[in-house]
Amino acid sequence: MTTILTLIQPDDWHIHLRDGEALATTVRHAATSFNRVICMPNLVPPVKTANQAIAYRERILKALLKDSDLPATRKDSFDPRMVLYLTDQTTAKDIDDAAQTGIVSAVKLYPAGATTNSADGVTDILARASVFEAMQKHGMPLLVHGEVTHSEIDIFDREKRFLDDVLNKIITQFPHLKIVMEHITTADAADFCLAQGNHIAATITPQHLLFNRNHLLVGGIKPHYYCLPILKRAAHQKRLLEVATSGNPKFFLGTDSAPHATHTKESSCGCAGCYSALHALPLYAMAFESVNALDKLENFASRYGAQFYGLAINTTQITLIKEPQTVPDSFDYLGDKTLTPLLAGEVLPWQVVGI
């Protein structure tokens, strides 16, 4: 008998859609499963003002409307939520302006040099006091890429050092600032989040629930498992599974799906990012089923994020069935290029069958 899993339609609280030609692929894949998506602002150039956020959202919606493969119901309901990129030049007025738009949901903190397109990131985080105060006033969350970037610190220790050296200080100085610890990767981050008040939450990606650094490194380096923050030890993977499936509303879905053309992933660059947008729900179902916690997936995917952001729970539903599907080897991308998804060519036990 086929197992059927029906969920409230989920939202993705951390996704990279990129811009320009890339939107023809990424928007369709995101809209296939998700209702709202929090769109990362690390474009070139980055989204730093309310007007830039409005223009970016219009480009996303234009790509959506042009897509002949998406049903009209998905085009009508898909809701990209914008994020401002925090820089050393961001002002309190920028936050005030963003709050008035109704479509900017958060501000993203990238420590300078932490990940893809983060060169404009903050160099002195604690000097952003007036910005954080404005965000507290408006109830606008700070989304944190939680890694320090000092070259002498081991890449596997950078998340822990960020918690100790930076995030602790932000929380102490701005006790009412809502913060999402993005794509947490360690037991340290999970336990840190649990120790804070309800204004501190965390997103968890499918790759950090399903894999650890052995998957990335044993038997040769596998570039499509490479993301930042990097995959950690199996013990950290186990702890993330525990908190994701615990029923604690502090933890919710954020894929960090990040498209890089195949030739840039499979190169000396080895760009950081796993592309999972189209198959994210089957991947999460795999992870939750691995610890007999499928009954916890709906809250993690469809309730807790909306509640944290103060938004209504979606009223539509999505259905998965436990029947195998093979992930495509690649997707067409950027005209004549390809995009290789996470687990390309492999068989997943779950698939989405309808909304």
mmCIF file of C-alpha atoms in Angstrom:
data_model
loop_
_atom_site.group_PDB
_atom_site.id
_atom_site.type_symbol
_atom_site.label_atom_id
_atom_site.label_comp_id
_atom_site.label_asym_id
_atom_site.label_seq_id
_atom_site.Cartn_x
_atom_site.Cartn_y
_atom_site.Cartn_z
ATOM 1 C CA MET A 1 0.000 0.000 0.000
ATOM 2 C CA THR A 2 1.414 3.403 -0.991
ATOM 3 C CA THR A 3 2.114 5.786 1.876
ATOM 4 C CA ILE A 4 0.568 9.215 1.315
ATOM 5 C CA LEU A 5 1.685 12.284 3.241
ATOM 6 C CA THR A 6 -0.466 15.420 3.033
ATOM 7 C CA LEU A 7 0.901 18.630 4.544
ATOM 8 C CA ILE A 8 -0.090 22.260 4.794
ATOM 9 C CA GLN A 9 1.817 23.843 1.942
ATOM 10 C CA PRO A 10 5.264 24.764 3.248
ATOM 11 C CA ASP A 11 7.356 27.914 3.006
ATOM 12 C CA ASP A 12 11.087 28.130 2.427
ATOM 13 C CA TRP A 13 12.588 30.583 4.884
ATOM 14 C CA HIS A 14 15.995 30.687 3.161
ATOM 15 C CA ILE A 15 16.480 30.345 -0.588
ATOM 16 C CA HIS A 16 18.736 31.755 -3.302
ATOM 17 C CA LEU A 17 16.950 32.522 -6.559
ATOM 18 C CA ARG A 18 19.735 34.678 -8.041
ATOM 19 C CA ASP A 19 18.730 37.110 -10.785
ATOM 20 C CA GLY A 20 18.446 37.640 -14.532
ATOM 21 C CA GLU A 21 18.321 34.481 -16.654
ATOM 22 C CA ALA A 22 18.671 32.279 -13.576
ATOM 23 C CA LEU A 23 15.117 33.159 -12.496
ATOM 24 C CA ALA A 24 13.623 31.163 -15.381
ATOM 25 C CA THR A 25 14.830 27.999 -13.621
ATOM 26 C CA THR A 26 14.942 28.823 -9.939
ATOM 27 C CA VAL A 27 11.543 30.497 -9.596
ATOM 28 C CA ARG A 28 9.725 27.600 -11.256
ATOM 29 C CA HIS A 29 11.438 25.068 -8.999
ATOM 30 C CA ALA A 30 10.733 27.058 -5.826
ATOM 31 C CA ALA A 31 7.096 27.718 -6.739
ATOM 32 C CA THR A 32 6.462 24.044 -7.438
ATOM 33 C CA SER A 33 6.426 23.267 -3.708
ATOM 34 C CA PHE A 34 6.630 26.442 -1.642
ATOM 35 C CA ASN A 35 4.181 29.257 -1.058
ATOM 36 C CA ARG A 36 6.338 31.937 0.555
ATOM 37 C CA VAL A 37 10.092 32.091 0.088
ATOM 38 C CA ILE A 38 12.616 34.317 1.826
ATOM 39 C CA CYS A 39 14.864 35.458 -1.032
ATOM 40 C CA MET A 40 18.498 35.997 -0.170
ATOM 41 C CA PRO A 41 19.845 39.434 -1.167
ATOM 42 C CA ASN A 42 23.450 38.538 -2.082
ATOM 43 C CA LEU A 43 23.052 39.429 -5.732
ATOM 44 C CA VAL A 44 25.598 41.337 -7.801
ATOM 45 C CA PRO A 45 25.037 44.122 -6.858
ATOM 46 C CA PRO A 46 23.302 43.217 -3.576
ATOM 47 C CA VAL A 47 19.790 44.263 -2.511
ATOM 48 C CA LYS A 48 20.535 47.045 -0.029
ATOM 49 C CA THR A 49 17.508 49.370 -0.154
ATOM 50 C CA ALA A 50 13.724 49.168 -0.149
ATOM 51 C CA ASN A 51 13.546 50.286 -3.760
ATOM 52 C CA GLN A 52 16.036 47.622 -4.828
ATOM 53 C CA ALA A 53 13.991 45.011 -2.947
ATOM 54 C CA ILE A 54 10.797 46.078 -4.701
ATOM 55 C CA ALA A 55 12.506 45.929 -8.096
ATOM 56 C CA TYR A 56 13.954 42.482 -7.374
ATOM 57 C CA ARG A 57 10.565 41.143 -6.359
ATOM 58 C CA GLU A 58 9.077 42.482 -9.586
ATOM 59 C CA ARG A 59 11.719 40.593 -11.588
ATOM 60 C CA ILE A 60 10.913 37.389 -9.730
ATOM 61 C CA LEU A 61 7.184 37.764 -10.347
ATOM 62 C CA LYS A 62 7.788 38.575 -14.013
ATOM 63 C CA ALA A 63 9.716 35.307 -14.381
ATOM 64 C CA LEU A 64 6.871 33.511 -12.621
ATOM 65 C CA LEU A 65 4.214 34.892 -14.966
ATOM 66 C CA LYS A 66 6.258 34.005 -18.052
ATOM 67 C CA ASP A 67 6.604 30.362 -16.990
ATOM 68 C CA SER A 68 4.275 28.208 -19.081
ATOM 69 C CA ASP A 69 4.947 25.080 -16.981
ATOM 70 C CA LEU A 70 3.418 26.393 -13.772
ATOM 71 C CA PRO A 71 -0.339 26.200 -13.173
ATOM 72 C CA ALA A 72 -2.205 29.449 -12.638
ATOM 73 C CA THR A 73 -2.932 28.598 -9.014
ATOM 74 C CA ARG A 74 0.791 28.539 -8.217
ATOM 75 C CA LYS A 75 1.363 31.813 -10.026
ATOM 76 C CA ASP A 76 -1.416 33.457 -8.044
ATOM 77 C CA SER A 77 -0.249 32.339 -4.595
ATOM 78 C CA PHE A 78 3.558 32.310 -4.780
ATOM 79 C CA ASP A 79 4.857 35.046 -2.488
ATOM 80 C CA PRO A 80 8.556 35.987 -2.606
ATOM 81 C CA ARG A 81 9.527 37.844 0.562
ATOM 82 C CA MET A 82 12.438 40.252 0.331
ATOM 83 C CA VAL A 83 15.513 40.722 2.502
ATOM 84 C CA LEU A 84 17.922 43.654 2.766
ATOM 85 C CA TYR A 85 21.648 43.010 2.701
ATOM 86 C CA LEU A 86 23.255 44.543 5.804
ATOM 87 C CA THR A 87 26.392 46.556 5.026
ATOM 88 C CA ASP A 88 28.624 48.984 6.892
ATOM 89 C CA GLN A 89 26.598 51.764 5.232
ATOM 90 C CA THR A 90 23.083 50.544 6.147
ATOM 91 C CA THR A 91 21.150 53.151 8.152
ATOM 92 C CA ALA A 92 18.152 53.150 10.452
ATOM 93 C CA LYS A 93 16.252 55.014 7.734
ATOM 94 C CA ASP A 94 16.897 52.099 5.357
ATOM 95 C CA ILE A 95 15.143 49.862 7.881
ATOM 96 C CA ASP A 96 12.255 52.312 8.307
ATOM 97 C CA ASP A 97 11.804 52.483 4.530
ATOM 98 C CA ALA A 98 11.938 48.698 4.190
ATOM 99 C CA ALA A 99 9.353 48.188 6.919
ATOM 100 C CA GLN A 100 6.914 50.443 5.070
ATOM 101 C CA THR A 101 6.995 48.307 1.906
ATOM 102 C CA GLY A 102 5.140 45.336 3.351
ATOM 103 C CA ILE A 103 7.292 42.966 1.282
ATOM 104 C CA VAL A 104 10.655 43.202 3.093
ATOM 105 C CA SER A 105 10.587 40.585 5.829
ATOM 106 C CA ALA A 106 14.126 40.637 7.222
ATOM 107 C CA VAL A 107 17.710 41.891 7.063
ATOM 108 C CA LYS A 108 20.614 39.540 6.291
ATOM 109 C CA LEU A 109 23.946 39.643 8.070
ATOM 110 C CA TYR A 110 26.842 38.231 6.090
ATOM 111 C CA PRO A 111 30.209 38.669 7.755
ATOM 112 C CA ALA A 112 32.419 40.007 4.961
ATOM 113 C CA GLY A 113 33.860 37.133 2.948
ATOM 114 C CA ALA A 114 31.802 34.409 4.636
ATOM 115 C CA THR A 115 30.178 32.909 1.524
ATOM 116 C CA THR A 116 29.103 33.525 -2.081
ATOM 117 C CA ASN A 117 28.800 37.233 -2.963
ATOM 118 C CA SER A 118 29.516 38.372 0.596
ATOM 119 C CA ALA A 119 32.246 40.907 -0.167
ATOM 120 C CA ASP A 120 29.849 43.740 0.773
ATOM 121 C CA GLY A 121 29.143 42.153 4.152
ATOM 122 C CA VAL A 122 29.624 43.785 7.530
ATOM 123 C CA THR A 123 33.178 44.304 8.792
ATOM 124 C CA ASP A 124 32.239 45.642 12.260
ATOM 125 C CA ILE A 125 29.014 43.932 13.298
ATOM 126 C CA LEU A 126 28.663 45.556 16.712
ATOM 127 C CA ALA A 127 28.936 49.011 15.145
ATOM 128 C CA ARG A 128 25.472 48.506 13.591
ATOM 129 C CA ALA A 129 23.695 49.550 16.796
ATOM 130 C CA SER A 130 21.320 52.115 15.248
ATOM 131 C CA VAL A 131 20.288 49.599 12.583
ATOM 132 C CA PHE A 132 19.597 46.861 15.124
ATOM 133 C CA GLU A 133 17.590 49.299 17.250
ATOM 134 C CA ALA A 134 15.439 50.192 14.233
ATOM 135 C CA MET A 135 14.902 46.503 13.513
ATOM 136 C CA GLN A 136 13.822 45.915 17.110
ATOM 137 C CA LYS A 137 11.335 48.781 16.773
ATOM 138 C CA HIS A 138 9.777 47.277 13.650
ATOM 139 C CA GLY A 139 9.999 43.628 14.779
ATOM 140 C CA MET A 140 12.119 42.884 11.704
ATOM 141 C CA PRO A 141 14.282 39.757 12.117
ATOM 142 C CA LEU A 142 18.026 39.659 11.597
ATOM 143 C CA LEU A 143 19.036 36.619 9.535
ATOM 144 C CA VAL A 144 22.542 35.561 10.488
ATOM 145 C CA HIS A 145 25.105 33.653 8.468
ATOM 146 C CA GLY A 146 26.813 32.428 11.603
ATOM 147 C CA GLU A 147 30.493 32.088 10.841
ATOM 148 C CA VAL A 148 33.568 34.114 11.638
ATOM 149 C CA THR A 149 35.904 34.594 8.699
ATOM 150 C CA HIS A 150 39.348 34.960 10.278
ATOM 151 C CA SER A 151 41.791 32.964 8.170
ATOM 152 C CA GLU A 152 43.492 31.414 11.202
ATOM 153 C CA ILE A 153 40.283 29.767 12.443
ATOM 154 C CA ASP A 154 39.602 26.244 11.217
ATOM 155 C CA ILE A 155 36.662 26.094 8.813
ATOM 156 C CA PHE A 156 34.983 23.427 10.978
ATOM 157 C CA ASP A 157 35.135 25.716 14.041
ATOM 158 C CA ARG A 158 33.864 28.947 12.510
ATOM 159 C CA GLU A 159 30.221 28.526 13.496
ATOM 160 C CA LYS A 160 31.074 27.838 17.148
ATOM 161 C CA ARG A 161 33.389 30.829 17.292
ATOM 162 C CA PHE A 162 30.670 33.069 15.839
ATOM 163 C CA LEU A 163 28.280 32.022 18.607
ATOM 164 C CA ASP A 164 30.855 32.790 21.297
ATOM 165 C CA ASP A 165 32.466 35.904 19.854
ATOM 166 C CA VAL A 166 29.643 37.658 17.986
ATOM 167 C CA LEU A 167 26.110 36.372 18.411
ATOM 168 C CA ASN A 168 26.241 36.312 22.196
ATOM 169 C CA LYS A 169 27.130 40.004 22.163
ATOM 170 C CA ILE A 170 24.372 40.947 19.711
ATOM 171 C CA ILE A 171 21.751 39.158 21.821
ATOM 172 C CA THR A 172 23.016 40.775 25.028
ATOM 173 C CA GLN A 173 23.092 44.299 23.579
ATOM 174 C CA PHE A 174 19.798 44.014 21.680
ATOM 175 C CA PRO A 175 17.601 41.787 23.842
ATOM 176 C CA HIS A 176 14.427 42.313 21.807
ATOM 177 C CA LEU A 177 15.945 41.772 18.362
ATOM 178 C CA LYS A 178 14.427 38.787 16.580
ATOM 179 C CA ILE A 179 17.188 36.625 15.117
ATOM 180 C CA VAL A 180 17.191 33.595 12.829
ATOM 181 C CA MET A 181 20.357 31.538 13.005
ATOM 182 C CA GLU A 182 20.483 30.493 9.371
ATOM 183 C CA HIS A 183 21.410 26.988 8.197
ATOM 184 C CA ILE A 184 22.816 25.814 11.525
ATOM 185 C CA THR A 185 25.290 22.952 11.215
ATOM 186 C CA THR A 186 26.447 22.008 14.703
ATOM 187 C CA ALA A 187 25.178 20.690 18.015
ATOM 188 C CA ASP A 188 26.681 23.865 19.497
ATOM 189 C CA ALA A 189 24.355 26.037 17.401
ATOM 190 C CA ALA A 190 21.310 23.873 18.143
ATOM 191 C CA ASP A 191 21.925 23.983 21.885
ATOM 192 C CA PHE A 192 22.724 27.713 21.788
ATOM 193 C CA CYS A 193 19.381 28.352 20.098
ATOM 194 C CA LEU A 194 17.541 26.253 22.662
ATOM 195 C CA ALA A 195 19.127 28.242 25.486
ATOM 196 C CA GLN A 196 17.771 31.574 24.175
ATOM 197 C CA GLY A 197 14.337 33.164 24.375
ATOM 198 C CA ASN A 198 11.584 32.606 21.834
ATOM 199 C CA HIS A 199 12.839 35.546 19.752
ATOM 200 C CA ILE A 200 15.802 33.410 18.623
ATOM 201 C CA ALA A 201 15.144 30.659 16.059
ATOM 202 C CA ALA A 202 17.046 28.625 13.456
ATOM 203 C CA THR A 203 16.638 27.191 9.986
ATOM 204 C CA ILE A 204 18.023 23.787 9.002
ATOM 205 C CA THR A 205 18.793 22.602 5.472
ATOM 206 C CA PRO A 206 18.097 19.148 4.021
ATOM 207 C CA GLN A 207 21.793 18.538 3.385
ATOM 208 C CA HIS A 208 22.740 19.122 7.022
ATOM 209 C CA LEU A 209 20.046 16.657 8.137
ATOM 210 C CA LEU A 210 20.992 13.985 5.609
ATOM 211 C CA PHE A 211 24.764 14.228 5.331
ATOM 212 C CA ASN A 212 27.991 14.810 7.231
ATOM 213 C CA ARG A 213 31.543 15.566 6.196
ATOM 214 C CA ASN A 214 32.244 11.929 5.308
ATOM 215 C CA HIS A 215 29.754 12.276 2.452
ATOM 216 C CA LEU A 216 31.705 15.272 1.190
ATOM 217 C CA LEU A 217 35.229 13.911 1.563
ATOM 218 C CA VAL A 218 35.433 10.110 1.730
ATOM 219 C CA GLY A 219 36.303 8.480 -1.576
ATOM 220 C CA GLY A 220 37.148 11.809 -3.203
ATOM 221 C CA ILE A 221 35.829 15.343 -2.889
ATOM 222 C CA LYS A 222 32.227 15.630 -4.069
ATOM 223 C CA PRO A 223 31.598 19.248 -5.052
ATOM 224 C CA HIS A 224 27.796 19.038 -5.034
ATOM 225 C CA TYR A 225 27.893 18.323 -1.276
ATOM 226 C CA TYR A 226 29.992 21.425 -0.670
ATOM 227 C CA CYS A 227 28.168 24.290 1.025
ATOM 228 C CA LEU A 228 28.902 26.949 3.618
ATOM 229 C CA PRO A 229 28.740 26.471 6.505
ATOM 230 C CA ILE A 230 30.447 23.219 5.590
ATOM 231 C CA LEU A 231 29.068 19.783 6.528
ATOM 232 C CA LYS A 232 30.255 18.726 9.978
ATOM 233 C CA ARG A 233 30.795 15.485 11.939
ATOM 234 C CA ALA A 234 28.131 12.781 12.145
ATOM 235 C CA ALA A 235 27.507 13.702 15.800
ATOM 236 C CA HIS A 236 26.437 17.196 14.730
ATOM 237 C CA GLN A 237 24.184 15.776 11.996
ATOM 238 C CA LYS A 238 22.543 13.559 14.618
ATOM 239 C CA ARG A 239 21.887 16.517 16.926
ATOM 240 C CA LEU A 240 20.337 18.551 14.101
ATOM 241 C CA LEU A 241 17.984 15.668 13.342
ATOM 242 C CA GLU A 242 17.020 15.548 17.011
ATOM 243 C CA VAL A 243 16.068 19.208 17.252
ATOM 244 C CA ALA A 244 14.424 19.376 13.810
ATOM 245 C CA THR A 245 12.139 16.471 14.714
ATOM 246 C CA SER A 246 11.625 17.457 18.354
ATOM 247 C CA GLY A 247 8.499 19.537 17.758
ATOM 248 C CA ASN A 248 10.222 22.658 19.090
ATOM 249 C CA PRO A 249 8.974 25.732 17.169
ATOM 250 C CA LYS A 250 12.414 27.334 17.280
ATOM 251 C CA PHE A 251 13.497 25.172 14.330
ATOM 252 C CA PHE A 252 12.002 25.363 10.852
ATOM 253 C CA LEU A 253 12.631 24.771 7.168
ATOM 254 C CA GLY A 254 15.167 26.773 5.193
ATOM 255 C CA THR A 255 16.724 24.962 2.256
ATOM 256 C CA ASP A 256 19.557 27.394 1.484
ATOM 257 C CA SER A 257 19.098 26.067 -2.058
ATOM 258 C CA ALA A 258 21.814 27.818 -4.058
ATOM 259 C CA PRO A 259 22.198 27.490 -7.832
ATOM 260 C CA HIS A 260 25.649 27.369 -9.379
ATOM 261 C CA ALA A 261 26.145 26.331 -12.982
ATOM 262 C CA THR A 262 27.637 22.849 -13.187
ATOM 263 C CA HIS A 263 30.910 24.031 -14.671
ATOM 264 C CA THR A 264 31.484 26.360 -11.703
ATOM 265 C CA LYS A 265 30.718 23.656 -9.125
ATOM 266 C CA GLU A 266 32.876 21.052 -10.825
ATOM 267 C CA SER A 267 35.967 23.234 -11.066
ATOM 268 C CA SER A 268 38.860 24.601 -9.033
ATOM 269 C CA CYS A 269 36.376 27.206 -7.738
ATOM 270 C CA GLY A 270 34.095 24.583 -6.229
ATOM 271 C CA CYS A 271 31.430 27.214 -5.516
ATOM 272 C CA ALA A 272 29.673 26.722 -2.182
ATOM 273 C CA GLY A 273 26.005 25.761 -2.316
ATOM 274 C CA CYS A 274 23.694 22.786 -2.771
ATOM 275 C CA TYR A 275 20.798 23.096 -5.201
ATOM 276 C CA SER A 276 17.701 21.424 -3.740
ATOM 277 C CA ALA A 277 14.709 23.663 -4.525
ATOM 278 C CA LEU A 278 12.704 21.229 -6.662
ATOM 279 C CA HIS A 279 13.291 18.116 -4.517
ATOM 280 C CA ALA A 280 13.571 19.705 -1.077
ATOM 281 C CA LEU A 281 10.373 18.241 0.375
ATOM 282 C CA PRO A 282 11.242 14.641 -0.578
ATOM 283 C CA LEU A 283 14.697 15.219 0.924
ATOM 284 C CA TYR A 284 13.232 16.475 4.195
ATOM 285 C CA ALA A 285 10.793 13.542 4.200
ATOM 286 C CA MET A 286 13.770 11.177 3.856
ATOM 287 C CA ALA A 287 15.484 12.817 6.812
ATOM 288 C CA PHE A 288 12.424 12.811 9.069
ATOM 289 C CA GLU A 289 11.519 9.241 8.126
ATOM 290 C CA SER A 290 15.059 8.119 9.002
ATOM 291 C CA VAL A 291 14.260 8.808 12.664
ATOM 292 C CA ASN A 292 10.580 7.769 12.483
ATOM 293 C CA ALA A 293 9.363 11.365 12.777
ATOM 294 C CA LEU A 294 7.250 11.991 9.684
ATOM 295 C CA ASP A 295 4.472 13.207 11.984
ATOM 296 C CA LYS A 296 6.704 16.168 12.929
ATOM 297 C CA LEU A 297 7.407 17.292 9.351
ATOM 298 C CA GLU A 298 4.318 19.456 8.820
ATOM 299 C CA ASN A 299 5.002 21.741 11.779
ATOM 300 C CA PHE A 300 8.683 22.070 10.845
ATOM 301 C CA ALA A 301 7.922 22.788 7.184
ATOM 302 C CA SER A 302 4.610 24.625 7.303
ATOM 303 C CA ARG A 303 3.850 26.182 10.694
ATOM 304 C CA TYR A 304 6.817 27.205 12.800
ATOM 305 C CA GLY A 305 8.457 29.564 10.308
ATOM 306 C CA ALA A 306 5.245 31.444 9.599
ATOM 307 C CA GLN A 307 4.561 31.759 13.301
ATOM 308 C CA PHE A 308 8.027 33.169 13.973
ATOM 309 C CA TYR A 309 7.628 35.760 11.204
ATOM 310 C CA GLY A 310 4.127 36.653 12.376
ATOM 311 C CA LEU A 311 2.451 35.524 9.153
ATOM 312 C CA ALA A 312 -0.663 33.442 8.571
ATOM 313 C CA ILE A 313 -0.400 29.695 8.132
ATOM 314 C CA ASN A 314 -1.011 28.697 4.511
ATOM 315 C CA THR A 315 -4.443 27.289 3.707
ATOM 316 C CA THR A 316 -3.442 25.152 0.713
ATOM 317 C CA GLN A 317 -2.017 21.647 0.978
ATOM 318 C CA ILE A 318 0.645 19.582 -0.748
ATOM 319 C CA THR A 319 0.802 15.807 -1.116
ATOM 320 C CA LEU A 320 3.807 13.494 -1.186
ATOM 321 C CA ILE A 321 3.710 9.779 -1.872
ATOM 322 C CA LYS A 322 6.257 7.151 -1.019
ATOM 323 C CA GLU A 323 7.129 6.094 -4.524
ATOM 324 C CA PRO A 324 10.638 6.261 -5.963
ATOM 325 C CA GLN A 325 11.747 9.035 -8.275
ATOM 326 C CA THR A 326 15.103 9.632 -9.907
ATOM 327 C CA VAL A 327 16.592 13.083 -9.516
ATOM 328 C CA PRO A 328 17.513 14.489 -12.954
ATOM 329 C CA ASP A 329 21.202 14.572 -13.802
ATOM 330 C CA SER A 330 20.882 18.283 -14.540
ATOM 331 C CA PHE A 331 18.551 21.123 -15.456
ATOM 332 C CA ASP A 332 18.873 23.660 -18.264
ATOM 333 C CA TYR A 333 20.309 26.848 -16.805
ATOM 334 C CA LEU A 334 21.444 30.239 -18.049
ATOM 335 C CA GLY A 335 20.758 29.502 -21.687
ATOM 336 C CA ASP A 336 23.378 26.990 -22.794
ATOM 337 C CA LYS A 337 24.577 25.862 -19.350
ATOM 338 C CA THR A 338 23.354 23.266 -16.861
ATOM 339 C CA LEU A 339 22.585 23.155 -13.165
ATOM 340 C CA THR A 340 23.281 19.958 -11.212
ATOM 341 C CA PRO A 341 20.939 19.314 -8.278
ATOM 342 C CA LEU A 342 21.820 17.687 -4.981
ATOM 343 C CA LEU A 343 21.746 13.872 -5.383
ATOM 344 C CA ALA A 344 21.628 14.124 -9.175
ATOM 345 C CA GLY A 345 20.902 10.759 -10.780
ATOM 346 C CA GLU A 346 20.010 9.113 -7.471
ATOM 347 C CA VAL A 347 16.679 7.609 -6.436
ATOM 348 C CA LEU A 348 14.612 9.299 -3.733
ATOM 349 C CA PRO A 349 11.908 7.295 -1.930
ATOM 350 C CA TRP A 350 9.425 10.212 -1.879
ATOM 351 C CA GLN A 351 7.946 12.508 -4.491
ATOM 352 C CA VAL A 352 5.516 15.431 -4.621
ATOM 353 C CA VAL A 353 2.375 14.574 -6.560
ATOM 354 C CA GLY A 354 0.163 17.614 -6.227
ATOM 355 C CA ILE A 355 -1.000 20.767 -4.526
#
